[in-house]
mmCIF file of C-alpha atoms in Angstrom:
data_model
loop_
_atom_site.group_PDB
_atom_site.id
_atom_site.type_symbol
_atom_site.label_atom_id
_atom_site.label_comp_id
_atom_site.label_asym_id
_atom_site.label_seq_id
_atom_site.Cartn_x
_atom_site.Cartn_y
_atom_site.Cartn_z
ATOM 1 C CA THR A 1 167.652 164.901 116.173
ATOM 2 C CA CYS A 2 169.229 162.747 118.851
ATOM 3 C CA ILE A 3 171.351 163.863 121.754
ATOM 4 C CA GLN A 4 174.102 161.707 123.167
ATOM 5 C CA ARG A 5 173.628 160.886 126.838
ATOM 6 C CA ARG A 6 176.602 160.624 129.202
ATOM 7 C CA ILE A 7 177.495 157.699 131.459
ATOM 8 C CA LEU A 8 177.409 159.986 134.504
ATOM 9 C CA GLY A 9 173.694 160.454 133.931
ATOM 10 C CA TYR A 10 173.223 156.781 134.861
ATOM 11 C CA PHE A 11 176.025 155.765 137.205
ATOM 12 C CA SER A 12 177.132 157.758 140.203
ATOM 13 C CA ARG A 13 180.602 158.451 141.540
ATOM 14 C CA THR A 14 181.637 156.255 144.451
ATOM 15 C CA MET B 1 204.661 143.866 146.566
ATOM 16 C CA LEU B 2 202.775 142.727 143.509
ATOM 17 C CA GLU B 3 203.589 139.753 141.315
ATOM 18 C CA LEU B 4 201.153 138.323 138.768
ATOM 19 C CA ARG B 5 202.183 135.502 136.486
ATOM 20 C CA LEU B 6 199.996 134.762 133.497
ATOM 21 C CA VAL B 7 200.950 131.674 131.478
ATOM 22 C CA GLN B 8 198.644 132.663 128.639
ATOM 23 C CA GLY B 9 200.343 136.041 128.175
ATOM 24 C CA SER B 10 198.545 136.633 124.884
ATOM 25 C CA LEU B 11 195.399 137.326 126.927
ATOM 26 C CA LEU B 12 196.952 140.471 128.376
ATOM 27 C CA LYS B 13 198.074 141.571 124.910
ATOM 28 C CA LYS B 14 194.494 141.118 123.628
ATOM 29 C CA VAL B 15 193.035 143.001 126.602
ATOM 30 C CA LEU B 16 195.225 146.014 125.869
ATOM 31 C CA GLU B 17 194.314 145.973 122.182
ATOM 32 C CA ALA B 18 190.644 145.822 123.202
ATOM 33 C CA ILE B 19 190.668 148.975 125.322
ATOM 34 C CA ARG B 20 193.441 151.252 124.120
ATOM 35 C CA GLU B 21 191.361 152.848 121.375
ATOM 36 C CA LEU B 22 188.665 153.831 123.878
ATOM 37 C CA VAL B 23 190.774 154.914 126.841
ATOM 38 C CA THR B 24 194.120 156.721 126.884
ATOM 39 C CA ASP B 25 195.165 156.593 130.551
ATOM 40 C CA ALA B 26 193.772 154.357 133.282
ATOM 41 C CA ASN B 27 194.437 153.013 136.755
ATOM 42 C CA PHE B 28 194.943 149.263 137.009
ATOM 43 C CA ASP B 29 193.728 148.175 140.440
ATOM 44 C CA CYS B 30 195.138 145.102 142.114
ATOM 45 C CA SER B 31 193.504 143.453 145.094
ATOM 46 C CA ALA B 32 193.015 139.956 146.471
ATOM 47 C CA THR B 33 190.072 139.621 144.065
ATOM 48 C CA GLY B 34 192.112 140.243 140.968
ATOM 49 C CA PHE B 35 193.471 142.683 138.448
ATOM 50 C CA SER B 36 190.833 145.208 137.389
ATOM 51 C CA LEU B 37 190.289 148.456 135.589
ATOM 52 C CA GLN B 38 187.422 150.873 135.253
ATOM 53 C CA ALA B 39 187.686 153.871 132.952
ATOM 54 C CA MET B 40 185.577 156.193 130.852
ATOM 55 C CA ASP B 41 186.421 157.467 127.402
ATOM 56 C CA SER B 42 187.374 161.136 127.155
ATOM 57 C CA SER B 43 183.805 162.152 126.231
ATOM 58 C CA HIS B 44 182.310 160.286 129.244
ATOM 59 C CA VAL B 45 179.904 158.485 126.930
ATOM 60 C CA ALA B 46 181.340 154.994 127.309
ATOM 61 C CA LEU B 47 182.863 153.086 130.204
ATOM 62 C CA VAL B 48 185.032 149.977 130.227
ATOM 63 C CA ALA B 49 185.245 147.580 133.160
ATOM 64 C CA LEU B 50 187.818 144.788 133.130
ATOM 65 C CA LEU B 51 188.279 141.992 135.646
ATOM 66 C CA LEU B 52 190.939 139.293 135.585
ATOM 67 C CA ARG B 53 190.313 137.178 138.697
ATOM 68 C CA SER B 54 193.271 136.183 140.829
ATOM 69 C CA GLU B 55 192.432 132.459 140.420
ATOM 70 C CA GLY B 56 193.083 132.763 136.690
ATOM 71 C CA PHE B 57 196.760 133.563 137.244
ATOM 72 C CA GLU B 58 199.345 130.833 137.735
ATOM 73 C CA HIS B 59 200.821 132.924 140.530
ATOM 74 C CA TYR B 60 199.081 135.888 142.140
ATOM 75 C CA ARG B 61 200.646 137.864 144.936
ATOM 76 C CA CYS B 62 199.176 141.188 145.992
ATOM 77 C CA ASP B 63 200.174 142.120 149.549
ATOM 78 C CA ARG B 64 197.993 145.190 149.662
ATOM 79 C CA ASN B 65 195.627 146.986 147.305
ATOM 80 C CA LEU B 66 197.556 148.858 144.670
ATOM 81 C CA SER B 67 196.429 151.267 141.974
ATOM 82 C CA MET B 68 198.833 151.748 139.077
ATOM 83 C CA GLY B 69 198.272 154.579 136.616
ATOM 84 C CA MET B 70 199.349 153.735 133.098
ATOM 85 C CA ASN B 71 199.197 155.176 129.622
ATOM 86 C CA LEU B 72 197.577 152.362 127.684
ATOM 87 C CA ASN B 73 199.430 153.090 124.458
ATOM 88 C CA ASN B 74 202.695 152.734 126.358
ATOM 89 C CA VAL B 75 201.544 149.464 127.965
ATOM 90 C CA SER B 76 200.592 148.246 124.525
ATOM 91 C CA LYS B 77 204.044 149.172 123.164
ATOM 92 C CA MET B 78 205.637 147.089 125.925
ATOM 93 C CA LEU B 79 203.316 144.092 125.546
ATOM 94 C CA ARG B 80 203.752 144.014 121.799
ATOM 95 C CA CYS B 81 207.366 143.047 122.555
ATOM 96 C CA ALA B 82 206.111 139.801 124.147
ATOM 97 C CA GLY B 83 205.679 136.753 121.936
ATOM 98 C CA ASN B 84 202.189 135.336 121.573
ATOM 99 C CA ASN B 85 203.183 132.180 123.459
ATOM 100 C CA ASP B 86 205.185 133.993 126.138
ATOM 101 C CA ILE B 87 204.430 133.832 129.834
ATOM 102 C CA ILE B 88 203.938 137.384 131.147
ATOM 103 C CA THR B 89 204.676 138.432 134.726
ATOM 104 C CA VAL B 90 203.672 141.864 136.019
ATOM 105 C CA LYS B 91 205.728 143.062 139.001
ATOM 106 C CA ALA B 92 205.681 146.189 141.152
ATOM 107 C CA ASP B 93 207.091 147.110 144.539
ATOM 108 C CA ASP B 94 205.022 149.042 147.071
ATOM 109 C CA GLY B 95 205.473 152.767 146.593
ATOM 110 C CA SER B 96 207.425 152.321 143.383
ATOM 111 C CA ASP B 97 206.749 154.598 140.429
ATOM 112 C CA THR B 98 207.454 151.856 137.918
ATOM 113 C CA VAL B 99 205.985 148.526 136.858
ATOM 114 C CA THR B 100 207.945 145.679 135.292
ATOM 115 C CA PHE B 101 206.647 143.361 132.603
ATOM 116 C CA MET B 102 208.659 140.145 132.334
ATOM 117 C CA PHE B 103 208.325 137.963 129.251
ATOM 118 C CA GLU B 104 209.472 134.327 129.255
ATOM 119 C CA SER B 105 209.475 132.209 126.124
ATOM 120 C CA PRO B 106 207.632 128.878 126.575
ATOM 121 C CA ASN B 107 210.869 126.856 126.768
ATOM 122 C CA GLN B 108 212.526 129.437 129.050
ATOM 123 C CA ASP B 109 215.384 130.161 126.642
ATOM 124 C CA LYS B 110 214.588 133.879 126.436
ATOM 125 C CA ILE B 111 213.711 136.129 129.339
ATOM 126 C CA ALA B 112 213.101 139.849 128.888
ATOM 127 C CA ASP B 113 212.090 142.532 131.321
ATOM 128 C CA PHE B 114 210.598 145.879 130.404
ATOM 129 C CA GLU B 115 210.226 148.537 133.070
ATOM 130 C CA MET B 116 207.612 151.220 132.529
ATOM 131 C CA LYS B 117 207.047 154.487 134.373
ATOM 132 C CA LEU B 118 203.734 154.808 136.175
ATOM 133 C CA MET B 119 201.715 158.016 136.204
ATOM 134 C CA ASP B 120 199.292 159.733 138.582
ATOM 135 C CA ILE B 121 195.795 159.621 137.169
ATOM 136 C CA ASP B 122 192.808 161.319 138.732
ATOM 137 C CA SER B 123 190.075 158.893 137.878
ATOM 138 C CA GLU B 124 186.501 158.717 138.992
ATOM 139 C CA HIS B 125 185.259 155.331 140.106
ATOM 140 C CA LEU B 126 181.608 154.810 139.351
ATOM 141 C CA GLY B 127 179.162 152.529 141.098
ATOM 142 C CA ILE B 128 177.514 150.214 138.595
ATOM 143 C CA PRO B 129 174.390 148.726 140.168
ATOM 144 C CA ASP B 130 173.196 145.243 139.271
ATOM 145 C CA ALA B 131 170.243 145.601 136.968
ATOM 146 C CA GLU B 132 167.506 143.576 135.352
ATOM 147 C CA TYR B 133 167.650 144.011 131.596
ATOM 148 C CA GLN B 134 164.643 144.006 129.286
ATOM 149 C CA ALA B 135 166.532 141.987 126.693
ATOM 150 C CA ILE B 136 169.777 140.034 126.606
ATOM 151 C CA VAL B 137 171.199 138.890 123.285
ATOM 152 C CA ARG B 138 174.061 136.421 123.033
ATOM 153 C CA MET B 139 175.600 135.988 119.610
ATOM 154 C CA PRO B 140 178.918 135.136 117.927
ATOM 155 C CA SER B 141 181.328 138.022 118.548
ATOM 156 C CA SER B 142 182.581 137.911 114.951
ATOM 157 C CA GLU B 143 178.999 138.331 113.691
ATOM 158 C CA PHE B 144 178.442 141.361 115.920
ATOM 159 C CA ALA B 145 181.740 142.885 114.742
ATOM 160 C CA ARG B 146 180.766 142.316 111.111
ATOM 161 C CA ILE B 147 177.357 143.981 111.629
ATOM 162 C CA CYS B 148 178.874 147.058 113.326
ATOM 163 C CA LYS B 149 181.496 147.410 110.606
ATOM 164 C CA ASP B 150 178.977 146.984 107.779
ATOM 165 C CA LEU B 151 176.478 149.446 109.245
ATOM 166 C CA SER B 152 179.137 152.093 109.896
ATOM 167 C CA SER B 153 179.754 152.337 106.160
ATOM 168 C CA ILE B 154 176.120 153.486 105.776
ATOM 169 C CA GLY B 155 175.371 155.540 108.906
ATOM 170 C CA ASP B 156 176.716 156.919 112.188
ATOM 171 C CA THR B 157 174.177 155.446 114.586
ATOM 172 C CA VAL B 158 172.640 152.030 115.086
ATOM 173 C CA ILE B 159 169.157 151.338 116.390
ATOM 174 C CA ILE B 160 169.121 148.002 118.197
ATOM 175 C CA SER B 161 165.600 146.632 118.540
ATOM 176 C CA VAL B 162 164.704 143.385 120.234
ATOM 177 C CA THR B 163 161.306 141.824 119.643
ATOM 178 C CA LYS B 164 160.105 138.252 119.743
ATOM 179 C CA GLU B 165 161.056 138.073 116.035
ATOM 180 C CA GLY B 166 164.726 138.606 116.809
ATOM 181 C CA VAL B 167 167.256 141.404 117.170
ATOM 182 C CA LYS B 168 167.344 144.090 114.493
ATOM 183 C CA PHE B 169 170.287 146.405 113.830
ATOM 184 C CA SER B 170 169.288 149.420 111.703
ATOM 185 C CA THR B 171 171.039 152.485 110.387
ATOM 186 C CA ALA B 172 170.395 155.330 107.981
ATOM 187 C CA GLY B 173 172.733 157.688 106.152
ATOM 188 C CA ASP B 174 173.027 159.947 103.119
ATOM 189 C CA ILE B 175 173.250 157.028 100.692
ATOM 190 C CA GLY B 176 170.397 154.971 102.109
ATOM 191 C CA THR B 177 169.350 152.681 104.935
ATOM 192 C CA ALA B 178 170.212 149.211 106.220
ATOM 193 C CA ASN B 179 168.482 146.656 108.433
ATOM 194 C CA ILE B 180 170.025 143.424 109.656
ATOM 195 C CA VAL B 181 167.819 141.009 111.555
ATOM 196 C CA CYS B 182 169.294 138.120 113.509
ATOM 197 C CA ARG B 183 166.799 135.509 114.611
ATOM 198 C CA GLN B 184 167.230 133.275 117.589
ATOM 199 C CA ASN B 185 169.110 130.210 116.394
ATOM 200 C CA LYS B 186 169.952 127.518 118.905
ATOM 201 C CA THR B 187 170.186 124.654 116.406
ATOM 202 C CA VAL B 188 173.831 125.057 115.471
ATOM 203 C CA ASP B 189 176.732 122.604 115.565
ATOM 204 C CA LYS B 190 178.668 124.529 118.198
ATOM 205 C CA PRO B 191 177.145 126.466 121.126
ATOM 206 C CA GLU B 192 179.357 129.481 120.404
ATOM 207 C CA GLU B 193 177.671 129.865 117.011
ATOM 208 C CA ALA B 194 174.202 130.243 118.530
ATOM 209 C CA THR B 195 172.161 133.418 118.740
ATOM 210 C CA ILE B 196 170.110 133.401 121.911
ATOM 211 C CA ILE B 197 167.597 136.089 122.812
ATOM 212 C CA GLU B 198 166.155 136.397 126.301
ATOM 213 C CA MET B 199 163.458 139.034 126.175
ATOM 214 C CA GLN B 200 161.324 140.241 129.060
ATOM 215 C CA GLU B 201 159.797 142.993 126.926
ATOM 216 C CA PRO B 202 160.572 144.598 123.555
ATOM 217 C CA VAL B 203 163.246 147.310 123.643
ATOM 218 C CA SER B 204 164.673 149.692 121.065
ATOM 219 C CA LEU B 205 167.663 151.971 121.650
ATOM 220 C CA THR B 206 169.964 154.158 119.540
ATOM 221 C CA PHE B 207 173.763 154.163 119.869
ATOM 222 C CA ALA B 208 176.764 155.766 118.209
ATOM 223 C CA LEU B 209 178.388 153.209 115.903
ATOM 224 C CA ARG B 210 181.840 154.674 116.483
ATOM 225 C CA TYR B 211 181.810 153.344 120.055
ATOM 226 C CA MET B 212 180.285 149.996 119.119
ATOM 227 C CA ASN B 213 183.059 149.506 116.567
ATOM 228 C CA SER B 214 185.629 150.358 119.199
ATOM 229 C CA PHE B 215 184.161 147.712 121.544
ATOM 230 C CA THR B 216 184.547 145.055 118.859
ATOM 231 C CA LYS B 217 188.352 145.333 119.245
ATOM 232 C CA ALA B 218 187.704 142.826 122.069
ATOM 233 C CA THR B 219 186.477 140.191 119.580
ATOM 234 C CA PRO B 220 189.716 138.092 119.791
ATOM 235 C CA LEU B 221 189.057 137.599 123.532
ATOM 236 C CA SER B 222 185.825 135.651 123.164
ATOM 237 C CA GLU B 223 183.848 133.684 120.586
ATOM 238 C CA THR B 224 180.600 135.163 121.891
ATOM 239 C CA VAL B 225 179.374 138.569 122.948
ATOM 240 C CA THR B 226 176.443 139.409 125.215
ATOM 241 C CA ILE B 227 174.451 142.599 124.627
ATOM 242 C CA SER B 228 172.159 143.636 127.509
ATOM 243 C CA LEU B 229 169.550 146.291 126.831
ATOM 244 C CA SER B 230 167.127 148.296 128.950
ATOM 245 C CA SER B 231 165.398 151.508 127.977
ATOM 246 C CA ASP B 232 166.635 153.419 131.027
ATOM 247 C CA LEU B 233 170.227 152.125 131.174
ATOM 248 C CA PRO B 234 173.432 152.153 129.139
ATOM 249 C CA VAL B 235 173.831 149.056 126.955
ATOM 250 C CA VAL B 236 176.340 146.501 128.239
ATOM 251 C CA VAL B 237 178.489 144.759 125.634
ATOM 252 C CA GLU B 238 180.287 141.945 127.426
ATOM 253 C CA TYR B 239 183.123 139.712 126.286
ATOM 254 C CA LYS B 240 183.865 136.885 128.730
ATOM 255 C CA ILE B 241 187.536 136.088 129.182
ATOM 256 C CA ALA B 242 187.753 132.325 129.536
ATOM 257 C CA GLU B 243 188.094 131.210 133.153
ATOM 258 C CA MET B 244 189.414 134.615 134.202
ATOM 259 C CA GLY B 245 186.744 137.270 134.059
ATOM 260 C CA TYR B 246 185.348 139.721 131.591
ATOM 261 C CA ILE B 247 185.625 142.948 129.738
ATOM 262 C CA ARG B 248 182.396 144.965 129.785
ATOM 263 C CA PHE B 249 181.704 148.054 127.763
ATOM 264 C CA TYR B 250 178.883 150.368 128.815
ATOM 265 C CA LEU B 251 177.529 152.879 126.312
ATOM 266 C CA ALA B 252 174.986 155.603 127.013
ATOM 267 C CA PRO B 253 172.250 155.766 124.384
ATOM 268 C CA LYS B 254 171.310 158.640 122.123
ATOM 269 C CA ILE B 255 167.844 159.942 122.865
ATOM 270 C CA GLU B 256 165.336 162.077 121.002
ATOM 271 C CA GLU B 257 165.496 165.714 122.015
#
């Protein structure tokens, strides 16, 4: 099974 | 005061059609650089970044940085009232809670203005670092759209694998499996029909097809699409907007648990 990653796991808030 | 005049108004119509399925509300940011937008979908799985550079407008006046919150479905409703050959001007006064879209027919015999209410949107702005990608694929945008549409009738996810053989799009579902391989092909009549693969090392990643299909709503903006892949980064699906900028979609991969 695959889990969907989130964008916030890669890019940080500015 | 803000005043942006775009002779090729159809571009703005296409931009809205490209992003309104993915994002409901967004802040349009205006600065000396240009007209831009960055927004995530409601699940925070995908991100869209739009830039229309100021030089691409026939007239661009932006006295100070301005962020305008808009419901994209409402913007789309307004822009659909503009003819495909109309010149579109976007106007806003400092501190105003409205934006005006002015549509002029090419021979100036019809001028319409539509005023839309702005909204306050709490949005997070993310820093997107420049990155080196393991593989970059450039291909006709219509071909990419066709592949995403075809695969989504078989499965829910697509595995994109780049090797020196080419780029492979694979899916699997209840009824069976599908694999589509596109080989590098530079010997075509027109450069926009080429498939070009720049690979530093092989890469294979899994993505939700629902988002990929949503990104392909940008197909009318560009004849080609660029897909940049790295195993530790979201994929970037980029549509260049001729002489003005780009629309980039970032999608986080699915990973094995």
